[in-house]
Amino acid sequence: MKFDMTLALADKPGQLLRALEPIAKNGGNIISIIHERDKPVEGYVPVSLVVDFPSRQNFRNAINELKNLGIAVIKSEEVVEKVRLTFILIGITDLKKIIESRIEGVEIIGLEILTPSLNKVSIKLDVETHAEAVNILVDHLRRLAEDQNALLIAPIYA
Amino acid sequence: MRLLIVGFGFIGRELVKALRDKMSFLRSIDRDFKVVGIVDSKGYLYNGKGIDIDDLNKITRLSEHRDYKLGGTALDLLGQNLCDIMVEATPTNIKDGEPGLTHIRLALSRGIHVITPNKGPLVLAFRELMNLAERNECALLYEGAVAGAIPVFSLVRECLQGDKIVRLSGILNGTTNYILSRMFFEEISFEIALKEAQEKGIAERDPSYDIDGIDAACKLVILANALMGREARLNDVRIVGIRGITQEAISLAKRANYAIKLIGTIDRGLEVAPKLVPINHPICVHGTLNAIHIETDLAREITLVGYGAGKETISAILNDLITVLRKRGMSKFSSPKIV
């Protein structure tokens, strides 16, 4: 999992190497690094990194070790890669249950409904979610459809 | 080599026509190639010197032939080792695989090469039949059983020998694809599209085998077992058909640049269900076309598109036949190994 970090390093030789040690020790793979040596602020140089850690625990360990070394961590957050998915549900009777679905990391960004006089109601649901929540979302929608005797049409590779 | 054709329905008759047209080519591969027997549900024709194929094309029923033996069965001929290759083309029966399963078991146990487009025996007893073929050093080829003329098994067997297939998805039923395509392009209801398919002979009078996803699920089981080394059974497939698809759902999908297609997928599990497919995805083909999308560790993605039923299936059967003829006299046949 990827993390976006900004460190403030003292503008002295050897500081970058010192900061990278806890990252390497915790299995961090540096994807990008920007070392802005020409923009020191009060003797500190900002260094922005994107690092791929094996787990959140590895990331937390690296941050703690950086702090113990007296290195200021200005920013540290997980890079969440979001995917947009479209679903169609046919025959849903209780729309409220879809709208009120609360799944962590899943956001409904679009809803289109066709209510023909003869046929069942058809709903197109557009959601934005992080990749890890896709299976949870599909299972949730499938259960919801089954409960209401409705048909869920999921994207081909969801 | 001596060929026995078991089953003289649509496929059997079309095969005989193709054999007539390609006989000189087949004899250029094996100058002794001949059709020695043809069996239908009530009897058979047998001539050890070879049946005159031109005679056969003048009749619609085998029983009209002067040498027809009423009451004889395929087992009579197989039991006497009167052939080297059998094309088993009796109707698919997914309940117990019969009569095809018994024909194939007997043929393989006697070292007779088997070519079959019959899904039933392959769905129910794939591993057993492959082991039987291996033990008796003969071929069991079944290109026509899945997606008709699309050469998926041959492609993987010959051209992807070092690849591991990690996922496979496809449109494996032409009838449902025709119905969904008509709903997509003509904005007609499911009921009208189905009726139209029945009138054109694309859908059966009882269309449940196709529209409820059972046919596609059978093909998925064969693909999973043959190409990915699974031990899948029909019960392992999560199946949802297309009966519930409304015109409104198709319109909503279309406005968002998707088509609804009945997709078979082999991933962690096996599933046949209607899915939203981006209209620019290579698998998004229309009409009665089938498509198979293979994802492998080395080649990454390969898509095959072609006709999945009808007389195009003869292409697959003939290719299997030529494969056997070309390998005659060479080292023993062995089942392809899966990476």
Short mmCIF file of C-alpha atoms in Angstrom, two decimals:
data_model
loop_
_atom_site.label_atom_id
_atom_site.label_comp_id
_atom_site.label_asym_id
_atom_site.label_seq_id
_atom_site.Cartn_x
_atom_site.Cartn_y
_atom_site.Cartn_z
CA MET A 1 0.00 0.00 0.00
CA LYS A 2 1.19 3.42 -0.98
CA PHE A 3 1.79 6.38 1.36
CA ASP A 4 2.45 10.03 0.64
CA MET A 5 5.00 11.55 3.06
CA THR A 6 6.67 14.93 3.44
CA LEU A 7 9.68 15.23 5.77
CA ALA A 8 11.56 18.33 6.88
CA LEU A 9 15.31 17.61 6.87
CA ALA A 10 18.01 19.78 8.33
CA ASP A 11 20.04 21.36 5.53
CA LYS A 12 23.18 19.43 6.44
CA PRO A 13 25.08 16.63 4.63
CA GLY A 14 23.88 13.04 5.29
CA GLN A 15 20.35 13.94 6.44
CA LEU A 16 18.53 12.30 3.51
CA LEU A 17 20.40 9.02 3.95
CA ARG A 18 19.58 9.12 7.66
CA ALA A 19 15.87 9.61 6.91
CA LEU A 20 15.73 6.80 4.38
CA GLU A 21 17.08 4.19 6.76
CA PRO A 22 13.84 3.67 8.81
CA ILE A 23 11.88 3.52 5.54
CA ALA A 24 14.14 0.84 4.04
CA LYS A 25 14.27 -1.07 7.34
CA ASN A 26 10.47 -1.36 7.35
CA GLY A 27 10.25 -2.70 3.82
CA GLY A 28 9.36 0.61 2.15
CA ASN A 29 9.85 0.75 -1.61
CA ILE A 30 10.34 4.35 -2.75
CA ILE A 31 8.19 5.07 -5.79
CA SER A 32 9.07 8.78 -6.08
CA ILE A 33 11.18 11.27 -4.17
CA ILE A 34 11.45 15.05 -4.54
CA HIS A 35 14.28 16.63 -2.59
CA GLU A 36 13.82 20.40 -2.82
CA ARG A 37 17.32 21.54 -1.79
CA ASP A 38 16.86 24.94 -3.42
CA LYS A 39 13.84 25.77 -1.23
CA PRO A 40 15.10 25.61 2.38
CA VAL A 41 12.77 27.12 4.98
CA GLU A 42 14.52 28.27 8.14
CA GLY A 43 17.34 25.79 7.54
CA TYR A 44 15.08 22.85 6.71
CA VAL A 45 14.62 21.21 3.30
CA PRO A 46 11.23 19.63 2.44
CA VAL A 47 11.45 16.09 1.00
CA SER A 48 8.31 14.59 -0.54
CA LEU A 49 8.11 10.82 -0.99
CA VAL A 50 5.63 8.25 -2.22
CA VAL A 51 6.50 4.92 -0.59
CA ASP A 52 4.98 1.48 -1.01
CA PHE A 53 4.98 -0.33 2.39
CA PRO A 54 4.05 -4.01 2.87
CA SER A 55 1.47 -3.02 5.52
CA ARG A 56 0.08 -0.08 7.50
CA GLN A 57 2.01 -1.35 10.52
CA ASN A 58 5.29 -1.08 8.60
CA PHE A 59 4.36 2.48 7.66
CA ARG A 60 3.53 3.38 11.29
CA ASN A 61 6.82 1.87 12.50
CA ALA A 62 8.78 3.91 9.97
CA ILE A 63 7.02 7.13 11.03
CA ASN A 64 7.75 6.45 14.74
CA GLU A 65 11.40 5.70 14.02
CA LEU A 66 11.71 8.91 11.96
CA LYS A 67 10.26 10.90 14.86
CA ASN A 68 12.64 9.20 17.30
CA LEU A 69 15.50 10.34 15.11
CA GLY A 70 14.19 13.91 15.49
CA ILE A 71 13.04 14.16 11.89
CA ALA A 72 9.87 16.23 11.48
CA VAL A 73 7.11 14.49 9.54
CA ILE A 74 5.01 17.27 7.98
CA LYS A 75 2.59 15.04 6.10
CA SER A 76 1.90 11.30 6.12
CA GLU A 77 -1.20 9.77 4.56
CA GLU A 78 -2.22 6.70 2.65
CA VAL A 79 -2.65 7.15 -1.09
CA VAL A 80 -6.10 5.75 -1.76
CA GLU A 81 -6.58 4.66 -5.36
CA LYS A 82 -10.23 5.08 -6.22
CA VAL A 83 -12.17 3.26 -8.88
CA ARG A 84 -15.50 4.20 -10.40
CA LEU A 85 -17.98 1.40 -10.97
CA THR A 86 -21.43 1.23 -12.51
CA PHE A 87 -24.09 -1.27 -11.45
CA ILE A 88 -27.62 -1.86 -12.67
CA LEU A 89 -30.35 -3.21 -10.43
CA ILE A 90 -33.64 -4.46 -11.84
CA GLY A 91 -36.73 -4.85 -9.66
CA ILE A 92 -35.53 -3.11 -6.48
CA THR A 93 -38.54 -2.15 -4.38
CA ASP A 94 -36.84 -0.37 -1.50
CA LEU A 95 -34.56 2.30 -2.92
CA LYS A 96 -33.86 3.71 0.53
CA LYS A 97 -31.80 0.63 1.40
CA ILE A 98 -29.41 1.38 -1.46
CA ILE A 99 -29.07 5.07 -0.72
CA GLU A 100 -28.53 4.39 2.95
CA SER A 101 -25.91 1.71 2.31
CA ARG A 102 -22.98 2.71 4.44
CA ILE A 103 -19.84 0.92 3.37
CA GLU A 104 -16.54 2.42 4.42
CA GLY A 105 -14.76 3.98 1.46
CA VAL A 106 -17.74 3.69 -0.87
CA GLU A 107 -19.50 6.79 -2.14
CA ILE A 108 -22.58 6.90 -4.37
CA ILE A 109 -21.85 9.49 -7.05
CA GLY A 110 -24.76 8.93 -9.40
CA LEU A 111 -28.21 7.39 -9.45
CA GLU A 112 -30.50 7.11 -12.45
CA ILE A 113 -33.90 5.48 -12.27
CA LEU A 114 -36.33 4.37 -14.96
CA THR A 115 -39.82 3.53 -13.75
CA PRO A 116 -41.82 2.18 -16.67
CA SER A 117 -45.52 1.56 -16.27
CA LEU A 118 -45.34 -2.13 -17.14
CA ASN A 119 -41.85 -3.32 -16.30
CA LYS A 120 -39.92 -3.45 -13.06
CA VAL A 121 -37.94 -0.42 -11.90
CA SER A 122 -34.40 -0.27 -13.30
CA ILE A 123 -31.68 1.65 -11.47
CA LYS A 124 -28.20 2.63 -12.58
CA LEU A 125 -25.87 3.17 -9.67
CA ASP A 126 -22.48 4.89 -10.06
CA VAL A 127 -20.11 4.54 -7.14
CA GLU A 128 -16.59 5.58 -6.28
CA THR A 129 -14.65 3.25 -4.06
CA HIS A 130 -11.13 2.22 -3.20
CA ALA A 131 -10.01 -1.05 -4.78
CA GLU A 132 -10.03 -3.00 -1.51
CA ALA A 133 -13.74 -2.34 -0.93
CA VAL A 134 -14.94 -3.60 -4.33
CA ASN A 135 -15.63 -7.19 -3.19
CA ILE A 136 -17.42 -5.97 -0.06
CA LEU A 137 -19.54 -3.63 -2.19
CA VAL A 138 -20.45 -6.35 -4.72
CA ASP A 139 -21.40 -8.78 -1.92
CA HIS A 140 -23.50 -6.10 -0.23
CA LEU A 141 -25.37 -5.20 -3.43
CA ARG A 142 -25.87 -8.87 -4.26
CA ARG A 143 -27.43 -9.53 -0.85
CA LEU A 144 -29.58 -6.44 -1.16
CA ALA A 145 -30.81 -7.59 -4.59
CA GLU A 146 -31.49 -11.13 -3.34
CA ASP A 147 -33.46 -9.82 -0.35
CA GLN A 148 -35.73 -7.87 -2.68
CA ASN A 149 -35.91 -10.56 -5.37
CA ALA A 150 -34.13 -8.18 -7.71
CA LEU A 151 -31.40 -8.73 -10.32
CA LEU A 152 -27.96 -7.17 -9.92
CA ILE A 153 -25.87 -6.57 -13.03
CA ALA A 154 -22.29 -5.90 -11.99
CA PRO A 155 -19.40 -4.67 -14.14
CA ILE A 156 -17.57 -7.47 -15.96
CA TYR A 157 -14.48 -7.57 -13.73
CA ALA A 158 -15.86 -6.33 -10.39
CA MET B 1 -7.60 -44.47 -40.82
CA ARG B 2 -11.20 -45.64 -40.50
CA LEU B 3 -13.80 -43.16 -39.25
CA LEU B 4 -17.04 -43.96 -37.47
CA ILE B 5 -19.62 -41.19 -37.13
CA VAL B 6 -22.02 -41.68 -34.24
CA GLY B 7 -25.06 -39.39 -34.50
CA PHE B 8 -26.70 -38.34 -37.76
CA GLY B 9 -28.50 -35.19 -36.70
CA PHE B 10 -27.58 -31.69 -37.86
CA ILE B 11 -23.88 -32.02 -37.00
CA GLY B 12 -23.56 -35.55 -38.42
CA ARG B 13 -25.13 -34.50 -41.74
CA GLU B 14 -23.08 -31.32 -42.03
CA LEU B 15 -19.93 -33.31 -41.24
CA VAL B 16 -20.71 -35.76 -44.04
CA LYS B 17 -21.10 -32.81 -46.46
CA ALA B 18 -17.75 -31.37 -45.37
CA LEU B 19 -16.06 -34.79 -45.70
CA ARG B 20 -17.39 -35.07 -49.26
CA ASP B 21 -16.00 -31.61 -50.13
CA LYS B 22 -12.62 -32.16 -48.44
CA MET B 23 -12.07 -35.87 -49.15
CA SER B 24 -9.17 -35.40 -51.56
CA PHE B 25 -7.44 -33.12 -49.05
CA LEU B 26 -7.98 -35.63 -46.23
CA ARG B 27 -6.60 -38.43 -48.43
CA SER B 28 -3.54 -36.28 -49.15
CA ILE B 29 -2.82 -36.56 -45.42
CA ASP B 30 -3.85 -40.20 -45.06
CA ARG B 31 -4.40 -42.02 -48.32
CA ASP B 32 -6.28 -44.79 -46.51
CA PHE B 33 -8.77 -42.44 -44.85
CA LYS B 34 -12.36 -43.62 -45.20
CA VAL B 35 -15.73 -43.39 -43.46
CA VAL B 36 -16.62 -46.96 -42.50
CA GLY B 37 -19.69 -46.43 -40.37
CA ILE B 38 -22.46 -44.01 -39.50
CA VAL B 39 -24.83 -44.59 -36.62
CA ASP B 40 -28.13 -42.91 -35.83
CA SER B 41 -30.56 -43.52 -32.97
CA LYS B 42 -32.20 -46.56 -34.61
CA GLY B 43 -29.47 -48.35 -36.52
CA TYR B 44 -26.33 -47.99 -38.60
CA LEU B 45 -24.56 -48.20 -41.91
CA TYR B 46 -21.29 -50.11 -42.04
CA ASN B 47 -18.94 -50.87 -44.90
CA GLY B 48 -15.38 -51.90 -44.08
CA LYS B 49 -14.20 -50.80 -47.55
CA GLY B 50 -15.59 -47.33 -47.01
CA ILE B 51 -19.07 -45.83 -47.43
CA ASP B 52 -19.69 -43.90 -50.64
CA ILE B 53 -20.05 -40.34 -49.28
CA ASP B 54 -21.80 -39.07 -52.42
CA ASP B 55 -24.60 -41.59 -51.80
CA LEU B 56 -25.08 -40.20 -48.30
CA ASN B 57 -25.58 -36.68 -49.48
CA LYS B 58 -28.59 -37.75 -51.50
CA ILE B 59 -30.51 -38.88 -48.40
CA THR B 60 -31.81 -36.99 -45.37
CA ARG B 61 -32.38 -40.02 -43.14
CA LEU B 62 -29.84 -42.75 -42.72
CA SER B 63 -32.61 -45.37 -42.86
CA GLU B 64 -33.21 -44.44 -46.52
CA HIS B 65 -29.85 -46.02 -47.41
CA ARG B 66 -30.02 -49.51 -48.95
CA ASP B 67 -27.40 -50.95 -46.56
CA TYR B 68 -28.98 -49.53 -43.40
CA LYS B 69 -29.11 -52.03 -40.55
CA LEU B 70 -32.10 -51.33 -38.35
CA GLY B 71 -31.56 -52.10 -34.68
CA GLY B 72 -27.76 -51.98 -34.70
CA THR B 73 -25.96 -49.69 -32.27
CA ALA B 74 -22.66 -47.86 -31.99
CA LEU B 75 -21.63 -50.32 -29.29
CA ASP B 76 -21.84 -53.20 -31.81
CA LEU B 77 -19.33 -51.48 -34.09
CA LEU B 78 -17.05 -50.15 -31.35
CA GLY B 79 -16.95 -53.56 -29.72
CA GLN B 80 -15.48 -55.17 -32.83
CA ASN B 81 -12.64 -52.66 -33.36
CA LEU B 82 -13.92 -51.76 -36.79
CA CYS B 83 -12.72 -48.16 -36.66
CA ASP B 84 -9.71 -46.07 -35.60
CA ILE B 85 -11.49 -42.76 -34.97
CA MET B 86 -14.98 -42.00 -33.69
CA VAL B 87 -16.78 -38.68 -34.07
CA GLU B 88 -19.36 -38.75 -31.28
CA ALA B 89 -22.13 -36.31 -32.22
CA THR B 90 -25.21 -37.54 -30.38
CA PRO B 91 -27.34 -34.89 -28.63
CA THR B 92 -26.00 -33.30 -25.45
CA ASN B 93 -27.47 -34.72 -22.27
CA ILE B 94 -26.17 -33.04 -19.14
CA LYS B 95 -28.13 -35.25 -16.72
CA ASP B 96 -26.21 -38.49 -17.28
CA GLY B 97 -24.20 -37.80 -20.45
CA GLU B 98 -25.83 -40.70 -22.31
CA PRO B 99 -25.65 -42.17 -24.83
CA GLY B 100 -22.44 -40.25 -25.60
CA LEU B 101 -20.66 -41.10 -22.37
CA THR B 102 -20.93 -44.87 -22.91
CA HIS B 103 -19.80 -44.52 -26.55
CA ILE B 104 -16.76 -42.45 -25.56
CA ARG B 105 -15.80 -44.72 -22.65
CA LEU B 106 -15.94 -47.80 -24.85
CA ALA B 107 -14.04 -46.19 -27.73
CA LEU B 108 -11.22 -44.84 -25.55
CA SER B 109 -10.89 -48.09 -23.61
CA ARG B 110 -10.26 -49.80 -26.96
CA GLY B 111 -7.69 -47.20 -28.04
CA ILE B 112 -10.01 -45.56 -30.57
CA HIS B 113 -9.41 -41.81 -30.98
CA VAL B 114 -12.47 -39.75 -30.07
CA ILE B 115 -13.55 -36.39 -31.45
CA THR B 116 -16.69 -34.92 -29.96
CA PRO B 117 -18.71 -31.72 -29.87
CA ASN B 118 -20.95 -33.37 -27.25
CA LYS B 119 -20.77 -31.37 -24.00
CA GLY B 120 -22.59 -33.83 -21.73
CA PRO B 121 -19.84 -36.46 -21.29
CA LEU B 122 -17.17 -33.74 -20.96
CA VAL B 123 -19.10 -31.84 -18.29
CA LEU B 124 -19.79 -34.97 -16.26
CA ALA B 125 -16.60 -37.01 -16.65
CA PHE B 126 -13.81 -34.87 -18.10
CA ARG B 127 -10.96 -36.11 -15.91
CA GLU B 128 -12.04 -39.75 -16.13
CA LEU B 129 -12.20 -39.60 -19.94
CA MET B 130 -8.87 -37.79 -20.29
CA ASN B 131 -7.22 -40.38 -18.04
CA LEU B 132 -8.78 -43.16 -20.11
CA ALA B 133 -7.42 -41.59 -23.31
CA GLU B 134 -3.98 -41.20 -21.72
CA ARG B 135 -3.90 -44.82 -20.52
CA ASN B 136 -4.89 -46.14 -23.93
CA GLU B 137 -2.57 -43.77 -25.82
CA CYS B 138 -5.30 -42.27 -27.94
CA ALA B 139 -6.69 -38.78 -28.48
CA LEU B 140 -9.79 -37.21 -27.00
CA LEU B 141 -10.37 -33.93 -28.84
CA TYR B 142 -13.41 -31.72 -28.28
CA GLU B 143 -12.82 -28.38 -29.99
CA GLY B 144 -16.42 -28.22 -31.21
CA ALA B 145 -17.88 -28.63 -27.72
CA VAL B 146 -17.21 -25.04 -26.63
CA ALA B 147 -17.79 -21.91 -28.69
CA GLY B 148 -18.19 -23.85 -31.96
CA ALA B 149 -15.65 -22.70 -34.51
CA ILE B 150 -13.48 -20.71 -32.07
CA PRO B 151 -10.23 -22.71 -31.78
CA VAL B 152 -9.69 -22.08 -28.07
CA PHE B 153 -8.40 -25.53 -27.03
CA SER B 154 -6.15 -25.84 -30.08
CA LEU B 155 -4.77 -22.36 -29.48
CA VAL B 156 -3.88 -23.07 -25.87
CA ARG B 157 -2.61 -26.60 -26.65
CA GLU B 158 -0.34 -25.51 -29.50
CA CYS B 159 0.45 -21.83 -28.97
CA LEU B 160 0.29 -21.14 -25.23
CA GLN B 161 2.10 -24.22 -23.94
CA GLY B 162 4.22 -22.27 -21.46
CA ASP B 163 1.53 -19.84 -20.32
CA LYS B 164 -0.54 -20.16 -17.18
CA ILE B 165 -4.12 -19.00 -17.69
CA VAL B 166 -5.06 -16.83 -14.73
CA ARG B 167 -8.54 -15.76 -15.76
CA LEU B 168 -10.94 -16.51 -18.57
CA SER B 169 -14.15 -14.77 -19.50
CA GLY B 170 -16.44 -15.03 -22.45
CA ILE B 171 -19.71 -14.85 -24.26
CA LEU B 172 -20.32 -18.56 -24.64
CA ASN B 173 -23.91 -18.71 -25.87
CA GLY B 174 -24.99 -17.29 -29.23
CA THR B 175 -28.73 -17.42 -28.52
CA THR B 176 -28.57 -15.14 -25.48
CA ASN B 177 -26.13 -12.85 -27.25
CA TYR B 178 -28.54 -12.55 -30.17
CA ILE B 179 -31.43 -11.66 -27.82
CA LEU B 180 -29.39 -9.10 -25.85
CA SER B 181 -28.01 -7.59 -29.08
CA ARG B 182 -31.51 -7.14 -30.52
CA MET B 183 -32.63 -5.48 -27.27
CA PHE B 184 -29.55 -3.22 -27.42
CA PHE B 185 -29.79 -2.13 -31.06
CA GLU B 186 -33.55 -2.28 -31.76
CA GLU B 187 -34.76 -1.31 -28.28
CA ILE B 188 -37.25 -4.17 -28.20
CA SER B 189 -38.35 -6.11 -25.13
CA PHE B 190 -36.85 -9.42 -23.99
CA GLU B 191 -40.08 -11.25 -24.89
CA ILE B 192 -40.12 -9.94 -28.47
CA ALA B 193 -36.39 -10.58 -28.98
CA LEU B 194 -36.84 -14.16 -27.72
CA LYS B 195 -39.83 -14.75 -30.00
CA GLU B 196 -37.85 -13.40 -32.95
CA ALA B 197 -34.93 -15.72 -32.08
CA GLN B 198 -37.32 -18.69 -31.93
CA GLU B 199 -38.85 -17.79 -35.31
CA LYS B 200 -35.36 -17.63 -36.85
CA GLY B 201 -34.42 -21.00 -35.36
CA ILE B 202 -31.74 -19.40 -33.16
CA ALA B 203 -33.61 -20.26 -29.94
CA GLU B 204 -35.30 -23.57 -29.16
CA ARG B 205 -39.02 -23.77 -28.49
CA ASP B 206 -38.04 -24.43 -24.87
CA PRO B 207 -35.30 -21.82 -24.56
CA SER B 208 -34.52 -22.36 -20.86
CA TYR B 209 -31.26 -24.27 -21.46
CA ASP B 210 -29.86 -21.18 -23.20
CA ILE B 211 -31.53 -18.21 -21.50
CA ASP B 212 -31.15 -19.57 -17.98
CA GLY B 213 -27.39 -19.82 -18.52
CA ILE B 214 -27.08 -23.62 -18.30
CA ASP B 215 -25.47 -24.06 -21.73
CA ALA B 216 -22.89 -21.35 -20.97
CA ALA B 217 -22.22 -22.92 -17.54
CA CYS B 218 -21.54 -26.34 -19.15
CA LYS B 219 -19.00 -24.74 -21.48
CA LEU B 220 -17.41 -22.90 -18.58
CA VAL B 221 -16.93 -26.19 -16.69
CA ILE B 222 -15.20 -27.76 -19.71
CA LEU B 223 -12.95 -24.70 -20.15
CA ALA B 224 -12.03 -24.65 -16.45
CA ASN B 225 -11.16 -28.36 -16.40
CA ALA B 226 -9.39 -28.50 -19.76
CA LEU B 227 -7.46 -25.24 -19.70
CA MET B 228 -6.97 -24.42 -16.05
CA GLY B 229 -6.66 -27.85 -14.44
CA ARG B 230 -9.69 -27.36 -12.20
CA GLU B 231 -11.94 -30.13 -10.92
CA ALA B 232 -15.12 -28.16 -11.58
CA ARG B 233 -18.62 -29.54 -11.78
CA LEU B 234 -21.80 -27.88 -13.02
CA ASN B 235 -22.97 -27.37 -9.42
CA ASP B 236 -19.88 -25.24 -8.77
CA VAL B 237 -21.06 -22.57 -11.21
CA ARG B 238 -23.07 -19.61 -9.86
CA ILE B 239 -25.65 -19.22 -12.62
CA VAL B 240 -27.93 -16.25 -13.35
CA GLY B 241 -29.74 -16.17 -16.69
CA ILE B 242 -31.11 -13.28 -18.74
CA ARG B 243 -34.87 -13.69 -18.18
CA GLY B 244 -35.09 -10.68 -15.88
CA ILE B 245 -33.31 -8.18 -18.16
CA THR B 246 -35.56 -5.26 -19.05
CA GLN B 247 -35.38 -2.87 -21.99
CA GLU B 248 -34.94 -0.04 -19.47
CA ALA B 249 -31.85 -1.70 -17.98
CA ILE B 250 -30.36 -2.08 -21.46
CA SER B 251 -31.08 1.64 -22.16
CA LEU B 252 -29.49 2.76 -18.90
CA ALA B 253 -26.40 0.69 -19.70
CA LYS B 254 -26.23 1.94 -23.27
CA ARG B 255 -26.37 5.60 -22.21
CA ALA B 256 -23.33 4.94 -19.99
CA ASN B 257 -21.47 3.18 -22.88
CA TYR B 258 -22.05 -0.34 -21.64
CA ALA B 259 -23.82 -3.34 -23.13
CA ILE B 260 -25.39 -6.07 -21.00
CA LYS B 261 -23.95 -9.47 -21.95
CA LEU B 262 -24.27 -12.95 -20.47
CA ILE B 263 -20.69 -13.54 -19.36
CA GLY B 264 -19.04 -16.71 -18.15
CA THR B 265 -16.05 -16.08 -15.90
CA ILE B 266 -13.43 -18.41 -14.43
CA ASP B 267 -11.58 -16.53 -11.74
CA ARG B 268 -11.39 -17.72 -8.15
CA GLY B 269 -14.81 -19.28 -8.75
CA LEU B 270 -17.00 -19.97 -11.76
CA GLU B 271 -19.88 -17.69 -12.65
CA VAL B 272 -22.34 -17.18 -15.49
CA ALA B 273 -24.30 -13.94 -15.12
CA PRO B 274 -25.37 -10.86 -17.03
CA LYS B 275 -22.63 -8.24 -16.75
CA LEU B 276 -22.02 -4.67 -17.81
CA VAL B 277 -19.38 -4.76 -20.55
CA PRO B 278 -17.82 -1.53 -21.86
CA ILE B 279 -18.81 -1.22 -25.53
CA ASN B 280 -15.17 -0.84 -26.56
CA HIS B 281 -14.05 -4.02 -24.75
CA PRO B 282 -12.88 -6.71 -27.23
CA ILE B 283 -15.34 -9.18 -25.75
CA CYS B 284 -18.30 -6.93 -26.56
CA VAL B 285 -19.44 -8.66 -29.76
CA HIS B 286 -23.00 -8.80 -31.03
CA GLY B 287 -25.49 -11.04 -32.80
CA THR B 288 -24.87 -14.77 -32.45
CA LEU B 289 -21.12 -14.28 -32.14
CA ASN B 290 -19.20 -15.80 -29.22
CA ALA B 291 -16.03 -14.33 -27.70
CA ILE B 292 -13.42 -15.72 -25.31
CA HIS B 293 -10.97 -13.49 -23.46
CA ILE B 294 -7.97 -15.30 -21.98
CA GLU B 295 -5.62 -13.68 -19.49
CA THR B 296 -2.28 -15.41 -18.99
CA ASP B 297 0.91 -14.75 -17.06
CA LEU B 298 3.05 -14.26 -20.16
CA ALA B 299 0.92 -13.33 -23.18
CA ARG B 300 -1.35 -11.22 -20.91
CA GLU B 301 -4.57 -10.83 -22.91
CA ILE B 302 -5.87 -12.68 -25.97
CA THR B 303 -9.40 -12.43 -27.34
CA LEU B 304 -10.96 -14.88 -29.78
CA VAL B 305 -14.21 -14.09 -31.61
CA GLY B 306 -16.27 -16.39 -33.82
CA TYR B 307 -19.47 -18.33 -34.31
CA GLY B 308 -20.36 -20.66 -31.49
CA ALA B 309 -22.97 -22.97 -32.98
CA GLY B 310 -24.43 -24.25 -36.23
CA LYS B 311 -22.51 -25.62 -39.16
CA GLU B 312 -19.46 -23.50 -38.31
CA THR B 313 -18.82 -26.15 -35.60
CA ILE B 314 -17.81 -28.53 -38.42
CA SER B 315 -14.62 -26.45 -38.80
CA ALA B 316 -13.60 -27.49 -35.27
CA ILE B 317 -14.49 -31.17 -35.77
CA LEU B 318 -12.62 -31.33 -39.07
CA ASN B 319 -9.55 -29.69 -37.53
CA ASP B 320 -9.58 -32.27 -34.72
CA LEU B 321 -9.90 -35.02 -37.34
CA ILE B 322 -6.93 -33.64 -39.30
CA THR B 323 -4.92 -33.37 -36.05
CA VAL B 324 -5.44 -37.10 -35.46
CA LEU B 325 -4.72 -38.03 -39.08
CA ARG B 326 -1.47 -36.05 -39.10
CA LYS B 327 -0.28 -37.68 -35.89
CA ARG B 328 -1.03 -41.24 -36.97
CA GLY B 329 1.96 -43.50 -36.63
CA MET B 330 3.83 -40.89 -34.63
CA SER B 331 4.58 -41.15 -30.93
CA LYS B 332 1.67 -41.91 -28.62
CA PHE B 333 -0.95 -39.30 -27.89
CA SER B 334 -0.77 -37.75 -24.47
CA SER B 335 -2.96 -35.21 -22.73
CA PRO B 336 -1.69 -31.64 -22.77
CA LYS B 337 -0.04 -30.64 -19.51
CA ILE B 338 -1.27 -27.56 -17.68
CA VAL B 339 1.27 -24.99 -16.45
#
